[in-house]
mmCIF file of C-alpha atoms in Angstrom:
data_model
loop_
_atom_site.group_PDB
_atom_site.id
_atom_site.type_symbol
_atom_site.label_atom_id
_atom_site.label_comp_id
_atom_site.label_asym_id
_atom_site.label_seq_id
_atom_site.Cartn_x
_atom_site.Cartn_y
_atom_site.Cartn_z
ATOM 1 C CA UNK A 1 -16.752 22.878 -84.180
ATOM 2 C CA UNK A 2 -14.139 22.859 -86.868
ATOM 3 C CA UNK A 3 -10.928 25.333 -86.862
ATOM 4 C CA UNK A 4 -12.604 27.300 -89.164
ATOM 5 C CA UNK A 5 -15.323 28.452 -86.865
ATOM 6 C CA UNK A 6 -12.914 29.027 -83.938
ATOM 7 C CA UNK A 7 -12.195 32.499 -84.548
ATOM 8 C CA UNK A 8 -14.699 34.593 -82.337
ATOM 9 C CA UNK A 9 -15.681 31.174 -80.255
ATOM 10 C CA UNK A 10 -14.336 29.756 -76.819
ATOM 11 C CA UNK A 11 -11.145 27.529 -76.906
ATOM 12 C CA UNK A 12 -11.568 23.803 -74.554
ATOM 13 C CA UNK A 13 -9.527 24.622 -71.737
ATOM 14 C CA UNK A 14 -6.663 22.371 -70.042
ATOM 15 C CA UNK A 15 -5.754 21.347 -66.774
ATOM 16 C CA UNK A 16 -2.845 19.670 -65.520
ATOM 17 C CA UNK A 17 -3.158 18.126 -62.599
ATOM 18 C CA UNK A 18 -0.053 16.582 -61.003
ATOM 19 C CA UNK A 19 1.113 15.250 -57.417
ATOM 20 C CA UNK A 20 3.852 17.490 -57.452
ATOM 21 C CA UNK A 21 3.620 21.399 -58.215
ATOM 22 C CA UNK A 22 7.129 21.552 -60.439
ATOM 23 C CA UNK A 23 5.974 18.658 -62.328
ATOM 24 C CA UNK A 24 2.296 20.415 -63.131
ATOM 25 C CA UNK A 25 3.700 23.506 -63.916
ATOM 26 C CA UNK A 26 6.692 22.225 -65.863
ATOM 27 C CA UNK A 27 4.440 20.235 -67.990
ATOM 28 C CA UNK A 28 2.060 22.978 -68.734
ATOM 29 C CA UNK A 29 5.402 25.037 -70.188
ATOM 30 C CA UNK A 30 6.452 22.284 -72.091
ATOM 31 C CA UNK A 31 2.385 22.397 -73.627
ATOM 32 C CA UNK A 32 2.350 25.570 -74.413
ATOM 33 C CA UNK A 33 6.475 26.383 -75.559
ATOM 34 C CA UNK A 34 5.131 22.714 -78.127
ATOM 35 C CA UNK A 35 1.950 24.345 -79.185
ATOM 36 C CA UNK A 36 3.647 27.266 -80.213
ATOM 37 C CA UNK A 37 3.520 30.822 -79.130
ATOM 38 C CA UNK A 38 0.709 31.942 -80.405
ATOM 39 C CA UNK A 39 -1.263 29.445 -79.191
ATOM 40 C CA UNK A 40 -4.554 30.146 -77.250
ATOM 41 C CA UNK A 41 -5.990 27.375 -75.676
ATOM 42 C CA UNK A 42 -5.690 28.337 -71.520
ATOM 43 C CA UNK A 43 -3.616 26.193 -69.298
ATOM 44 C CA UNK A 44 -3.367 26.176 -65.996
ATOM 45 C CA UNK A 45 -1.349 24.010 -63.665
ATOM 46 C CA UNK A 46 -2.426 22.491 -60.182
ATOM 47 C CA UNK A 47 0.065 20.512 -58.509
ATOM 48 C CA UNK A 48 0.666 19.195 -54.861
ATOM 49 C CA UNK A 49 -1.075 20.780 -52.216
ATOM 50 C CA UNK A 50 -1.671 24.487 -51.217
ATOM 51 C CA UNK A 51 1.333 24.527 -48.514
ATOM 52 C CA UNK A 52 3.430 23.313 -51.492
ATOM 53 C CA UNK A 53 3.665 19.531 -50.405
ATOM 54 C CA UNK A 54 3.371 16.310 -52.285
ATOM 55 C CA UNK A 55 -0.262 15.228 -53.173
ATOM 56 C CA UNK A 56 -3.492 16.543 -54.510
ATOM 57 C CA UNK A 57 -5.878 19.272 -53.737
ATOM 58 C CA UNK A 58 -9.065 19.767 -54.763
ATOM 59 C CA UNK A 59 -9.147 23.820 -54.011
ATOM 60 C CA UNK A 60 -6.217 24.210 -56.251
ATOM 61 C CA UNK A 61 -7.886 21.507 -59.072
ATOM 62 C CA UNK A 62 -11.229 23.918 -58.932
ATOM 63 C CA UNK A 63 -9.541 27.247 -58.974
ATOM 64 C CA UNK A 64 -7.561 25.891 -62.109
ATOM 65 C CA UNK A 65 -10.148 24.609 -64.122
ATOM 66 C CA UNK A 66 -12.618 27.904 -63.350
ATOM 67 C CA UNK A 67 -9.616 29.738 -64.555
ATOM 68 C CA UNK A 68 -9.595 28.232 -67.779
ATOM 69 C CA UNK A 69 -13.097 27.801 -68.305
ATOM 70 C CA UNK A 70 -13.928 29.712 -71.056
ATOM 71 C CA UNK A 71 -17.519 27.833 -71.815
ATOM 72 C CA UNK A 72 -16.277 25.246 -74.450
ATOM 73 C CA UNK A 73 -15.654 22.689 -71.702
ATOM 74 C CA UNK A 74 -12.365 21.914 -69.570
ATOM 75 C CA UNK A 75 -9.826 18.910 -70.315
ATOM 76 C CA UNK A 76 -8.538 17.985 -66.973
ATOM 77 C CA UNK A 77 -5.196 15.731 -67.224
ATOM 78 C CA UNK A 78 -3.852 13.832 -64.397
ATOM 79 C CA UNK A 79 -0.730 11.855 -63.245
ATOM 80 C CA UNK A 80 -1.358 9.137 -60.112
ATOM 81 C CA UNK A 81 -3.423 7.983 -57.854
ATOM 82 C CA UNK A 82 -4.982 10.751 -55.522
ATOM 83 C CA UNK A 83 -4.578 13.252 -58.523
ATOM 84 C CA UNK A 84 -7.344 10.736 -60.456
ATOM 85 C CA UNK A 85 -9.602 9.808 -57.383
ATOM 86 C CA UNK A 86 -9.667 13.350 -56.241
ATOM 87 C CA UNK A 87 -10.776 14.956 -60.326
ATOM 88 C CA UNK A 88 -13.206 11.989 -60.084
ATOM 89 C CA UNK A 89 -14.746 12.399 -56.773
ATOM 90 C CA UNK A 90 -14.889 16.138 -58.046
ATOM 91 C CA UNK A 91 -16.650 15.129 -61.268
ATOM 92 C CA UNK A 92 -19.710 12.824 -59.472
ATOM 93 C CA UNK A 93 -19.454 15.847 -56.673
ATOM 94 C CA UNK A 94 -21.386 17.588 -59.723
ATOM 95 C CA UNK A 95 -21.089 21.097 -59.190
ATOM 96 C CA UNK A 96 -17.574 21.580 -57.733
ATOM 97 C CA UNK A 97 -16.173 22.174 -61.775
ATOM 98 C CA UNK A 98 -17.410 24.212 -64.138
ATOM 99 C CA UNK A 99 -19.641 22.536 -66.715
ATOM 100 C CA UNK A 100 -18.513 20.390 -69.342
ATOM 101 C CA UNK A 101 -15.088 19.721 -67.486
ATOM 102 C CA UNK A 102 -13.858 16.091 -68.373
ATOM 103 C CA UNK A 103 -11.477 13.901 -66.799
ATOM 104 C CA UNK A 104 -8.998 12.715 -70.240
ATOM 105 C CA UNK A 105 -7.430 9.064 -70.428
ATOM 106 C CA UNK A 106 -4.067 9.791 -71.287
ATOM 107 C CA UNK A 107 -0.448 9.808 -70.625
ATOM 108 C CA UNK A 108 0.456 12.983 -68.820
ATOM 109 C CA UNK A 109 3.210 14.705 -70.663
ATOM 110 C CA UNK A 110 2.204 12.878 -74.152
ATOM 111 C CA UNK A 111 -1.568 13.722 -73.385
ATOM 112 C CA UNK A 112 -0.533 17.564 -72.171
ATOM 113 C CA UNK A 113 1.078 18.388 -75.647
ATOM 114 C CA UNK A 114 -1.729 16.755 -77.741
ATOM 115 C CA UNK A 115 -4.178 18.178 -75.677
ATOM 116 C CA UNK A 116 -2.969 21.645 -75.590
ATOM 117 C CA UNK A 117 -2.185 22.054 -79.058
ATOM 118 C CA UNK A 118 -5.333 20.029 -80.407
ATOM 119 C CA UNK A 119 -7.322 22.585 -78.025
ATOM 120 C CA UNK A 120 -5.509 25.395 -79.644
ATOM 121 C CA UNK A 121 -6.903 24.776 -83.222
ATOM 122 C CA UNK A 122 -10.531 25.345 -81.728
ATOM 123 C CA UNK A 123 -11.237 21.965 -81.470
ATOM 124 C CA UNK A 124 -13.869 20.545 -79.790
ATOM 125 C CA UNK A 125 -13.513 18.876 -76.290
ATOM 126 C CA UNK A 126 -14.273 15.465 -77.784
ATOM 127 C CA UNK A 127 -11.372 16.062 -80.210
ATOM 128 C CA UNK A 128 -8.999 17.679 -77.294
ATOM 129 C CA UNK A 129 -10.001 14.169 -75.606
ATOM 130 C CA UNK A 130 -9.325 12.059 -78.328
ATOM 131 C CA UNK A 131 -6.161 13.734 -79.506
ATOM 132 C CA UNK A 132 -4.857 13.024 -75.545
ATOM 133 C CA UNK A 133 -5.908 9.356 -75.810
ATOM 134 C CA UNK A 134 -4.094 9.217 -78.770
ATOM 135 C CA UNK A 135 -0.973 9.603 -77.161
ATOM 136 C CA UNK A 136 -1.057 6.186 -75.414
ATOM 137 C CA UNK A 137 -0.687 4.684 -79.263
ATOM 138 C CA UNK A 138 2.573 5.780 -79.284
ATOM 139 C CA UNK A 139 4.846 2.803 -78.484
ATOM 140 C CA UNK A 140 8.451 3.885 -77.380
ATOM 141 C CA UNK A 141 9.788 0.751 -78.586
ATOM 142 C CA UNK B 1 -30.216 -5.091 -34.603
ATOM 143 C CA UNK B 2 -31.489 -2.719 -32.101
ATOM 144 C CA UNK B 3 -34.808 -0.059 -33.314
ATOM 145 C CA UNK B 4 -32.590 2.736 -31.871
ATOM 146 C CA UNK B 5 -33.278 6.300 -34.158
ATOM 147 C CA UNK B 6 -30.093 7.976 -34.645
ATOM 148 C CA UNK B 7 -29.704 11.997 -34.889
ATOM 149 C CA UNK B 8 -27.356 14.584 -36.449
ATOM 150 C CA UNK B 9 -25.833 14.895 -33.130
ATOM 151 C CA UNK B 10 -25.196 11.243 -32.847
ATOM 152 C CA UNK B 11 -23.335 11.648 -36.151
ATOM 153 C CA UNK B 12 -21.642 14.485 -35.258
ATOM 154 C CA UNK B 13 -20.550 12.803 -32.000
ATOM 155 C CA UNK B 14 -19.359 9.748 -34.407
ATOM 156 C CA UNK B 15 -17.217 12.314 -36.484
ATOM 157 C CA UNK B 16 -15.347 13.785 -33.538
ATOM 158 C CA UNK B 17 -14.885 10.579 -32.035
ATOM 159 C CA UNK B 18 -13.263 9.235 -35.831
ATOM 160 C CA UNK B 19 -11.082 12.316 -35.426
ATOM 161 C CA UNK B 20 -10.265 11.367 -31.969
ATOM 162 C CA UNK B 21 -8.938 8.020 -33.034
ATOM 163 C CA UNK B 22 -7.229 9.158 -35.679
ATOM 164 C CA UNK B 23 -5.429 11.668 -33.554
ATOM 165 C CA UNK B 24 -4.598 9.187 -31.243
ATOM 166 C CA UNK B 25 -3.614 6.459 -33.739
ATOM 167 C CA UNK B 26 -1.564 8.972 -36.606
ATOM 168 C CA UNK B 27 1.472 7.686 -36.046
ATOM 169 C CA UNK B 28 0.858 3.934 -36.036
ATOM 170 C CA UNK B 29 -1.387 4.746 -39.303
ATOM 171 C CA UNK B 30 1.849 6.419 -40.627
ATOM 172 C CA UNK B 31 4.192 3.479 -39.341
ATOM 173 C CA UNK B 32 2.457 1.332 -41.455
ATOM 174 C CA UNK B 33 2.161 3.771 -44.292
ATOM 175 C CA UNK B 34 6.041 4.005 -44.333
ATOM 176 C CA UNK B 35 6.074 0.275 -44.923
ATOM 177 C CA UNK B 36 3.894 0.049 -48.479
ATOM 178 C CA UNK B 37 3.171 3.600 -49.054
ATOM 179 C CA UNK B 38 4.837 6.967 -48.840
ATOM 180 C CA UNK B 39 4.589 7.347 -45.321
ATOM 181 C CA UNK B 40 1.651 10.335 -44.738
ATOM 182 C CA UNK B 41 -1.510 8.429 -44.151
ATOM 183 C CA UNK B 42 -1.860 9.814 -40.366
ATOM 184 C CA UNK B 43 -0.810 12.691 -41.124
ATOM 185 C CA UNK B 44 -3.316 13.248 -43.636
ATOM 186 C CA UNK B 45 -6.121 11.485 -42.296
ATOM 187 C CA UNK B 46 -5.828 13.957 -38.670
ATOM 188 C CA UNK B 47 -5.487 16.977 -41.017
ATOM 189 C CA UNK B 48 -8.820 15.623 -42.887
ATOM 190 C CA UNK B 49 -10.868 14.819 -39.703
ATOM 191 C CA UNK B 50 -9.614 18.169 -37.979
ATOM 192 C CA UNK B 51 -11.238 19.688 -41.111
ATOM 193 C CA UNK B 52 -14.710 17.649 -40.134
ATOM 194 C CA UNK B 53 -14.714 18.295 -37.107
ATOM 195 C CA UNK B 54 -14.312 22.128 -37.414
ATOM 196 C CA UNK B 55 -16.935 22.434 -39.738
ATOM 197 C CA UNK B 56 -19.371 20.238 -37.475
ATOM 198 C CA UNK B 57 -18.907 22.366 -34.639
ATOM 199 C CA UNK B 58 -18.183 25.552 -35.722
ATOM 200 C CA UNK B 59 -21.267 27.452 -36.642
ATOM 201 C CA UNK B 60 -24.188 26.007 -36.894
ATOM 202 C CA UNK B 61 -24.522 21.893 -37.582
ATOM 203 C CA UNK B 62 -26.267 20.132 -39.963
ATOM 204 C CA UNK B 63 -29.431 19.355 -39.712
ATOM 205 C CA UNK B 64 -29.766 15.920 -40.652
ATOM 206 C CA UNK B 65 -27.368 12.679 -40.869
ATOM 207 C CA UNK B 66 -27.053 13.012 -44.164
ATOM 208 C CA UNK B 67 -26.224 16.509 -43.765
ATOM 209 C CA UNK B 68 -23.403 15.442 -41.454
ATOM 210 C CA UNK B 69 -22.039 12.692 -43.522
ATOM 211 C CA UNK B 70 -22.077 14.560 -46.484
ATOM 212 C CA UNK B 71 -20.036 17.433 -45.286
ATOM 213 C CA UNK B 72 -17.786 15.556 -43.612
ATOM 214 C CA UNK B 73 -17.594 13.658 -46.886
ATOM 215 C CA UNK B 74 -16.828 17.085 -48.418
ATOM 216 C CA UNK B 75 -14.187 18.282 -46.061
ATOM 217 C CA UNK B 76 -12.273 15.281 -46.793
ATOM 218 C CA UNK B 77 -11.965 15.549 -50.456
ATOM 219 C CA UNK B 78 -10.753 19.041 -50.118
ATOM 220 C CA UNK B 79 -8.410 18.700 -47.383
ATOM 221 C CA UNK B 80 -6.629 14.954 -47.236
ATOM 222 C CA UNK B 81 -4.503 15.676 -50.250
ATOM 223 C CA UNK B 82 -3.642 12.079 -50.614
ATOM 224 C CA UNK B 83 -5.722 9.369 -52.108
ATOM 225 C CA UNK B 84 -7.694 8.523 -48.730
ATOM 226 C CA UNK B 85 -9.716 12.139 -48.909
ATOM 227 C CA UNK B 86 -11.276 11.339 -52.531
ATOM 228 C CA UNK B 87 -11.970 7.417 -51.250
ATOM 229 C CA UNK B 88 -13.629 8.400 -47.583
ATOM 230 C CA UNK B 89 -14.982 11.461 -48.790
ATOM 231 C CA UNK B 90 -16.844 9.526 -51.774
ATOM 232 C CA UNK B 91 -17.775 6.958 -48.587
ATOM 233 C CA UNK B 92 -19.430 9.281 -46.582
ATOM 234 C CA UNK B 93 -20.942 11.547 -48.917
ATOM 235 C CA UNK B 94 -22.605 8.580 -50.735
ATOM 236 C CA UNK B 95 -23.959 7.300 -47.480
ATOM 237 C CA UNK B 96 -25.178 11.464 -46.667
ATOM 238 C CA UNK B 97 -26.829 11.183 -49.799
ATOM 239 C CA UNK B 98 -28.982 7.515 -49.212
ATOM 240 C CA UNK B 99 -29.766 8.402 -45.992
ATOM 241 C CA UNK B 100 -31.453 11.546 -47.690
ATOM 242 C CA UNK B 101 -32.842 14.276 -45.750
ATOM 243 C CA UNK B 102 -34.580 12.510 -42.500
ATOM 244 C CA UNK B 103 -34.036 13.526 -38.958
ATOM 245 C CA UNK B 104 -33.076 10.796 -37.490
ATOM 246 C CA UNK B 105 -32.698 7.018 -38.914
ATOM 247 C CA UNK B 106 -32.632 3.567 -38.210
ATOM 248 C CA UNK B 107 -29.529 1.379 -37.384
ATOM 249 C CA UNK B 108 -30.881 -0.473 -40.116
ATOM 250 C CA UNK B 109 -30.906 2.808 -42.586
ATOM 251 C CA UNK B 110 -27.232 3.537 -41.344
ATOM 252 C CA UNK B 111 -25.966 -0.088 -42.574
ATOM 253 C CA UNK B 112 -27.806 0.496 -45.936
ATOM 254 C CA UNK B 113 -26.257 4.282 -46.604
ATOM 255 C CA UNK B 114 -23.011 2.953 -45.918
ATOM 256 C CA UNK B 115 -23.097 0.073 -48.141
ATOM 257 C CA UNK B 116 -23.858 2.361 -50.940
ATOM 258 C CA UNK B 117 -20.730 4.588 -49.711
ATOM 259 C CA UNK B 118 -18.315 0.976 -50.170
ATOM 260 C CA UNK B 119 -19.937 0.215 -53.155
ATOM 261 C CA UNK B 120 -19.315 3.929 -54.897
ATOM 262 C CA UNK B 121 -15.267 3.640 -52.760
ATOM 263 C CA UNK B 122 -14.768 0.487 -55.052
ATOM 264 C CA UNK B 123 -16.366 1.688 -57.909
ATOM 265 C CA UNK B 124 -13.885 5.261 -57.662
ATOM 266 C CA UNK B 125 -10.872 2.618 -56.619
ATOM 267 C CA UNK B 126 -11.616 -0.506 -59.214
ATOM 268 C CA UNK B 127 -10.860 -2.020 -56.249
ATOM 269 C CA UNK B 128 -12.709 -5.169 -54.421
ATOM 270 C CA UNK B 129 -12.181 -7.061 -51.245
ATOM 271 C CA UNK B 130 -8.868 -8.851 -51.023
ATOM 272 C CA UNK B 131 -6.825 -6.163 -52.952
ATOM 273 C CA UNK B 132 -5.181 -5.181 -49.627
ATOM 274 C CA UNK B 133 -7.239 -1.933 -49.763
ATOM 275 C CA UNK B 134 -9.809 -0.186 -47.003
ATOM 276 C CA UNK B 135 -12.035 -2.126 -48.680
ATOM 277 C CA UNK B 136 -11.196 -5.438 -46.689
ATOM 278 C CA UNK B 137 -12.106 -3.589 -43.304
ATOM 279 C CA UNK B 138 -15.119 -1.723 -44.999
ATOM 280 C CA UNK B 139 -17.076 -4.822 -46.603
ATOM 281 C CA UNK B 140 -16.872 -7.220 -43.423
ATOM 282 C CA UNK B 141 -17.547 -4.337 -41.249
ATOM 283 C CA UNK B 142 -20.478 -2.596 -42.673
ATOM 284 C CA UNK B 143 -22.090 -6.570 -43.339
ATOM 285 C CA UNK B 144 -21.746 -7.139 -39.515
ATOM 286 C CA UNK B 145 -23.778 -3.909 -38.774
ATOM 287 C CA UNK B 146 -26.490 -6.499 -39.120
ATOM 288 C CA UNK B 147 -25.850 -8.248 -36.140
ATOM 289 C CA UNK B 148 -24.725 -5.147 -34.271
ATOM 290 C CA UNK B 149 -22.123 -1.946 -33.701
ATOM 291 C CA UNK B 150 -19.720 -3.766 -31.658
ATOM 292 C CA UNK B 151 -20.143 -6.530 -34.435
ATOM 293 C CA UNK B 152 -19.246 -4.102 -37.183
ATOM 294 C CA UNK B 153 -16.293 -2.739 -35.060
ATOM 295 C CA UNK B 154 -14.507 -6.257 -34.277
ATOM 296 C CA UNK B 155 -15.463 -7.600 -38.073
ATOM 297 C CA UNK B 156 -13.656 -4.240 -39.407
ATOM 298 C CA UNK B 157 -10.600 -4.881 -37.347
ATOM 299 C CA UNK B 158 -10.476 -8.001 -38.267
ATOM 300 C CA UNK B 159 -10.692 -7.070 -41.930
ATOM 301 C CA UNK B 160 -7.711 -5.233 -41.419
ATOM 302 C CA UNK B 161 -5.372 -7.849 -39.907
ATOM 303 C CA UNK B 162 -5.961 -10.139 -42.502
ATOM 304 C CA UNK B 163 -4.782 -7.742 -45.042
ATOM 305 C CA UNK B 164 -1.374 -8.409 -43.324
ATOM 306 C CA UNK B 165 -0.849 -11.539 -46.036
ATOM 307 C CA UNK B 166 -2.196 -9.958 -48.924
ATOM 308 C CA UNK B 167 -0.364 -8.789 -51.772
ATOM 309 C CA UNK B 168 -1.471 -5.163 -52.806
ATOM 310 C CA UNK B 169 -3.108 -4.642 -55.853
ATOM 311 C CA UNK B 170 -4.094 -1.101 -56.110
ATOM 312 C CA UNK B 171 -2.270 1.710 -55.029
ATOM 313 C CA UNK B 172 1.490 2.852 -54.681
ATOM 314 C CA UNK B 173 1.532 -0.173 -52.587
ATOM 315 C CA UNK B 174 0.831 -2.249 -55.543
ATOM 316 C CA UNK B 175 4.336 -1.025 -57.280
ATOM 317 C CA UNK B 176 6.167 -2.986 -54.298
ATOM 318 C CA UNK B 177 4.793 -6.505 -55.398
ATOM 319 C CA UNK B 178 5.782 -9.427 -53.095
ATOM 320 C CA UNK B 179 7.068 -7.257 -51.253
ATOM 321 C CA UNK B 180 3.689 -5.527 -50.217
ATOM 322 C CA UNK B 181 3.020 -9.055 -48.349
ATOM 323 C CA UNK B 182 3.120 -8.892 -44.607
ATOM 324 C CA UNK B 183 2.328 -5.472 -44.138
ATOM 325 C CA UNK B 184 -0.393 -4.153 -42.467
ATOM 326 C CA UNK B 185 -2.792 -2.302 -44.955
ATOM 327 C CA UNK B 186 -3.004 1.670 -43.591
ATOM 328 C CA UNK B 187 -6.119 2.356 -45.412
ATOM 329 C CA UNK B 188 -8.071 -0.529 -44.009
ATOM 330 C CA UNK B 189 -6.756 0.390 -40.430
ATOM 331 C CA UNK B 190 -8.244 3.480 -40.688
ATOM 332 C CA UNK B 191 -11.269 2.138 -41.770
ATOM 333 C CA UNK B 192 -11.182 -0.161 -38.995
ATOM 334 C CA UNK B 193 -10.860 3.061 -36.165
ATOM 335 C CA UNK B 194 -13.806 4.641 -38.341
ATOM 336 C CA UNK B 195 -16.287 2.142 -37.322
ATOM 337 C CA UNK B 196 -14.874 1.361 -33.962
ATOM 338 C CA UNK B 197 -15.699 5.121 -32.961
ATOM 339 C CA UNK B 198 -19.016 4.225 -34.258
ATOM 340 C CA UNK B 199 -19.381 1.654 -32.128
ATOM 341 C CA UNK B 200 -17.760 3.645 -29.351
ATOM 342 C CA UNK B 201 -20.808 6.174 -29.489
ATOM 343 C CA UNK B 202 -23.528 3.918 -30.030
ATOM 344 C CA UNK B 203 -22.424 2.582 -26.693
#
């Protein structure tokens, strides 16, 4: 689907999935302030547990992706180690995200802003994947 | 191995007796976790097999062992919160889903389910024996369920004290380098209780 054709259709949603809830939400405001205010690709943040603690929860990682779901697909972004076993285990689960969720290769805060304002343009979840990925490319150094 | 046919209610009874040990065990599980980790791997694990246990024997059971396993599977992925509840959730739900939907199987059936559940824990990990993970109580331990329960049990704790000299690999653990060496591997001590408490109710 091309930006063109993005009026009228459904934007790839993105999910930010972080150990920590600050860091998850933070992140997600950084996407969307980056992506501009008009921007319309849905974010939603799900960091560290539901009592507010340090890890991952799958609850909160459903309830944000079904949230954003808006039938074009769902980008999920991650940070560490449970955060990626637990969106994976949820992937193979099968039926625990809403269809066409993905889990994206990328850098979390790099990946976030790519992903959010590549989803924006009506791009495609391939492209909001690949635009993500991208971010790894960019050496610091 | 012996012909016995195992039930739902024999996994069910393995379940509660996993959430006994880790009960009984959460803080040494945590000690260790404080050494190469960040220190909640009891914590999590008894809030994970509470969760199993509750929905075992609340309401009505599953009907089948690979019912049981693969809600207790479940339960762990939505309530550990660390990395353990994806890794032993994948373990048991894989194993639920081999063993299919049979009433009862063989010893024999139970080895093979679980061998399916390592292999999909290293595939989710990219983790293999000797990467100081639960892996190097899993492997030995589900191998030995070949000779017998009590087999599995010792070959599982064994597994786990010879992670002691490994350097970690995978993991937060992994971030500590050298220093991860001499350190008892909490993941693998966990797995060791799991099959201990099987061997505990096939007694």
């Amino acid at each position: 689907m091309s930006a063109a054709d993005a009026a009228g259709a459904s934007l790839v949603g993105v999910v930010l999935v972080s150990h920590s809830g600050p860091v998850a939400d933070s992140v997600a405001a950084l996407a969307r302030g980056l992506a501009g205010a008009d921007a319309g690709a849905p974010v939603a943040s799900a960091g560290g547990t539901p009592d507010g603690g340090l890890g991952t929860s799958s609850e909160l990682i459903a309830e944000a992706a079904r949230s954003v779901d808006r039938g074009a697909g769902v980008a999920l972004l991650v940070d560490l180690g449970s955060a990626v076993l637990t969106v994976k285990a949820l992937i193979a689960e099968g039926d625990e995200l809403p269809e066409g969720s993905r889990l994206v290769d990328a850098p979390f805060v790099e990946g976030a802003v790519a992903a959010v304002v590549t989803a924006s343009t009506g791009a495609d979840l391939d492209a909001v994947a690949a635009a993500a990925g991208e971010a790894y490319g960019y050496r610091k150094e | 191995m012996s012909e016995t046919a195992l039930d739902a209610a024999f996994f069910v009874r393995w379940m509660t007796a996993a959430a006994a040990a880790v009960d009984r065990e959460a803080e040494r599980l945590t000690e260790l976790d404080s050494a190469i980790g960040d220190a909640d791997h009891g914590t999590n694990m008894q809030r994970g097999f509470a969760a199993v246990v509750k929905a075992l024997t609340e309401g009505e059971a599953p009907a089948t062992p690979g019912a049981v396993l693969t809600a207790a599977g479940r339960q762990l992925i939505s309530s550990v919160g660390g990395a353990a509840g994806p890794l032993y959730g994948t373990l048991l739900r894989r194993a639920g889903k081999a063993l299919g939907d049979a009433a009862q199987v063989s010893a024999e059936e139970l080895r093979a389910g679980l061998s399916a559940g390592v292999d999909a824990v290293g595939q989710l990990g990219g983790s293999a024996p000797g990467d100081k993970t639960m892996l190097d109580a899993l492997v030995p331990g589900v191998a030995a369920l070949e000779t017998s329960f009590e087999a599995a049990a010792a070959a599982a704790g064994d597994g786990a004290v010879a992670t002691v000299p490994l350097q970690a690999r995978k993991g937060r653990a992994s971030y500590l380098g050298e220093r991860s060496i001499g350190h008892e591997d909490p993941g693998a001590a966990s797995s060791a209780l799991l099959l201990a408490a099987l061997a505990e109710v096939a007694a």
